[in-house]
Amino acid sequence: MAESDTQIHLEVLLQEPKMSKVILLNDDYTTMDFVINILMDIFGKSYHQASEIMMSVHKNGSGVCGVYPYDIAEFKAKQAKLKAQKYRFPLKIITQDLN
Ligand code: TYC
């Protein structure tokens, strides 16, 4: 392998992981208890933290569930969407790349 290739590989390995924000959006139908449950089970929040995030989304329209490496953010958002589908809630959750 040419030296420049090695250099490029090392630079890729040393890069900071790409991070993403997971954002919850308000709707009129998903129950407050279900949102709290999602925040506790999938995003590892305490009941107190989950209640605060849920109420902030309810009042302000959106709120951050957490910031994670890209793949983990996508996986958590997908888990939340699948669980909402299973229980027939129209929960909206999106990811936003940070770097
Ligand atoms: N607005 C919903 C209600 O009054 C509660 C809710 C909060 C829904 C946060 C979604 O992301 C959400 N039942």
mmCIF file of C-alpha atoms and ligand atoms in Angstrom:
data_model
loop_
_atom_site.group_PDB
_atom_site.id
_atom_site.type_symbol
_atom_site.label_atom_id
_atom_site.label_comp_id
_atom_site.label_asym_id
_atom_site.label_seq_id
_atom_site.Cartn_x
_atom_site.Cartn_y
_atom_site.Cartn_z
ATOM 1 C CA MET A 1 0.000 0.000 0.000
ATOM 2 C CA ALA A 2 1.362 3.451 -0.909
ATOM 3 C CA GLU A 3 2.277 5.724 1.972
ATOM 4 C CA SER A 4 -0.418 8.236 1.005
ATOM 5 C CA ASP A 5 -3.071 5.463 1.205
ATOM 6 C CA THR A 6 -1.908 4.584 4.730
ATOM 7 C CA GLN A 7 -2.087 8.259 5.631
ATOM 8 C CA ILE A 8 -5.665 8.524 4.334
ATOM 9 C CA HIS A 9 -6.706 5.368 6.241
ATOM 10 C CA LEU A 10 -5.241 6.753 9.463
ATOM 11 C CA GLU A 11 -7.016 10.074 8.977
ATOM 12 C CA VAL A 12 -10.353 8.257 8.505
ATOM 13 C CA LEU A 13 -9.744 6.179 11.643
ATOM 14 C CA LEU A 14 -8.874 9.268 13.684
ATOM 15 C CA GLN A 15 -11.967 11.243 12.673
ATOM 16 C CA GLU A 16 -14.529 12.065 15.348
ATOM 17 C CA PRO A 17 -17.638 9.878 14.998
ATOM 18 C CA LYS A 18 -20.469 11.567 13.122
ATOM 19 C CA MET A 19 -23.080 12.596 15.696
ATOM 20 C CA SER A 20 -26.840 12.997 15.238
ATOM 21 C CA LYS A 21 -29.601 14.568 17.288
ATOM 22 C CA VAL A 22 -32.826 12.620 17.779
ATOM 23 C CA ILE A 23 -35.781 15.017 17.859
ATOM 24 C CA LEU A 24 -39.331 14.278 18.952
ATOM 25 C CA LEU A 25 -42.197 16.260 17.359
ATOM 26 C CA ASN A 26 -45.543 16.970 18.967
ATOM 27 C CA ASP A 27 -48.856 15.591 17.708
ATOM 28 C CA ASP A 28 -52.407 15.642 19.077
ATOM 29 C CA TYR A 29 -52.998 11.881 19.370
ATOM 30 C CA THR A 30 -50.026 10.099 20.940
ATOM 31 C CA THR A 31 -50.638 9.776 24.672
ATOM 32 C CA MET A 32 -48.330 11.462 27.149
ATOM 33 C CA ASP A 33 -47.740 8.135 28.924
ATOM 34 C CA PHE A 34 -46.651 6.477 25.680
ATOM 35 C CA VAL A 35 -44.113 9.256 24.965
ATOM 36 C CA ILE A 36 -42.737 8.986 28.513
ATOM 37 C CA ASN A 37 -42.449 5.229 28.060
ATOM 38 C CA ILE A 38 -40.506 5.637 24.781
ATOM 39 C CA LEU A 39 -38.124 8.127 26.400
ATOM 40 C CA MET A 40 -37.450 5.795 29.326
ATOM 41 C CA ASP A 41 -37.217 2.478 27.439
ATOM 42 C CA ILE A 42 -35.399 3.558 24.274
ATOM 43 C CA PHE A 43 -33.564 6.719 25.328
ATOM 44 C CA GLY A 44 -32.618 5.686 28.871
ATOM 45 C CA LYS A 45 -34.257 8.654 30.617
ATOM 46 C CA SER A 46 -35.517 8.589 34.198
ATOM 47 C CA TYR A 47 -39.265 9.106 34.734
ATOM 48 C CA HIS A 48 -38.553 12.697 35.814
ATOM 49 C CA GLN A 49 -36.380 13.491 32.761
ATOM 50 C CA ALA A 50 -38.826 11.762 30.398
ATOM 51 C CA SER A 51 -41.780 13.748 31.800
ATOM 52 C CA GLU A 52 -39.891 17.038 31.376
ATOM 53 C CA ILE A 53 -38.895 16.263 27.762
ATOM 54 C CA MET A 54 -42.437 15.112 26.908
ATOM 55 C CA MET A 55 -44.001 18.266 28.410
ATOM 56 C CA SER A 56 -41.487 20.468 26.606
ATOM 57 C CA VAL A 57 -42.361 18.777 23.265
ATOM 58 C CA HIS A 58 -46.083 19.115 24.074
ATOM 59 C CA LYS A 59 -45.713 22.861 24.786
ATOM 60 C CA ASN A 60 -43.035 23.894 22.283
ATOM 61 C CA GLY A 61 -43.631 21.517 19.364
ATOM 62 C CA SER A 62 -40.334 19.662 19.442
ATOM 63 C CA GLY A 63 -37.593 18.521 21.801
ATOM 64 C CA VAL A 64 -34.313 16.628 21.859
ATOM 65 C CA CYS A 65 -34.332 12.993 23.055
ATOM 66 C CA GLY A 66 -30.548 12.799 22.898
ATOM 67 C CA VAL A 67 -27.363 13.130 20.832
ATOM 68 C CA TYR A 68 -25.700 9.876 19.695
ATOM 69 C CA PRO A 69 -23.263 8.551 17.114
ATOM 70 C CA TYR A 70 -25.072 8.476 13.727
ATOM 71 C CA ASP A 71 -25.852 4.715 13.657
ATOM 72 C CA ILE A 72 -27.144 4.636 17.225
ATOM 73 C CA ALA A 73 -29.344 7.702 16.625
ATOM 74 C CA GLU A 74 -30.840 6.061 13.519
ATOM 75 C CA PHE A 75 -31.402 2.796 15.395
ATOM 76 C CA LYS A 76 -33.112 4.463 18.367
ATOM 77 C CA ALA A 77 -35.330 6.577 16.094
ATOM 78 C CA LYS A 78 -36.313 3.418 14.178
ATOM 79 C CA GLN A 79 -37.084 1.499 17.395
ATOM 80 C CA ALA A 80 -39.317 4.383 18.548
ATOM 81 C CA LYS A 81 -41.135 4.527 15.178
ATOM 82 C CA LEU A 82 -41.718 0.755 15.157
ATOM 83 C CA LYS A 83 -43.075 0.776 18.710
ATOM 84 C CA ALA A 84 -45.393 3.698 17.857
ATOM 85 C CA GLN A 85 -46.639 1.832 14.747
ATOM 86 C CA LYS A 86 -47.244 -1.276 16.840
ATOM 87 C CA TYR A 87 -49.475 0.717 19.219
ATOM 88 C CA ARG A 88 -51.053 2.747 16.355
ATOM 89 C CA PHE A 89 -49.715 6.139 17.482
ATOM 90 C CA PRO A 90 -48.713 8.739 14.856
ATOM 91 C CA LEU A 91 -45.518 9.642 16.763
ATOM 92 C CA LYS A 92 -43.087 11.713 14.699
ATOM 93 C CA ILE A 93 -39.385 11.390 15.386
ATOM 94 C CA ILE A 94 -36.533 12.650 13.223
ATOM 95 C CA THR A 95 -32.732 12.701 13.259
ATOM 96 C CA GLN A 96 -30.495 15.660 12.447
ATOM 97 C CA ASP A 97 -26.818 15.198 11.544
ATOM 98 C CA LEU A 98 -24.474 17.435 13.534
ATOM 99 C CA ASN A 99 -21.107 17.025 11.789
HETATM 100 N N1 TYC B 1 -49.572 16.362 22.556
HETATM 101 C C1 TYC B 1 -49.777 15.021 23.053
HETATM 102 C C2 TYC B 1 -51.053 14.973 23.881
HETATM 103 O O1 TYC B 1 -51.564 16.003 24.293
HETATM 104 C C3 TYC B 1 -48.601 14.509 23.878
HETATM 105 C C4 TYC B 1 -47.337 14.353 23.077
HETATM 106 C C5 TYC B 1 -46.137 14.813 23.605
HETATM 107 C C6 TYC B 1 -47.355 13.751 21.837
HETATM 108 C C7 TYC B 1 -44.952 14.680 22.892
HETATM 109 C C8 TYC B 1 -46.168 13.590 21.100
HETATM 110 O O2 TYC B 1 -43.814 13.886 20.957
HETATM 111 C C9 TYC B 1 -44.973 14.054 21.631
HETATM 112 N N2 TYC B 1 -51.553 13.775 24.147
#
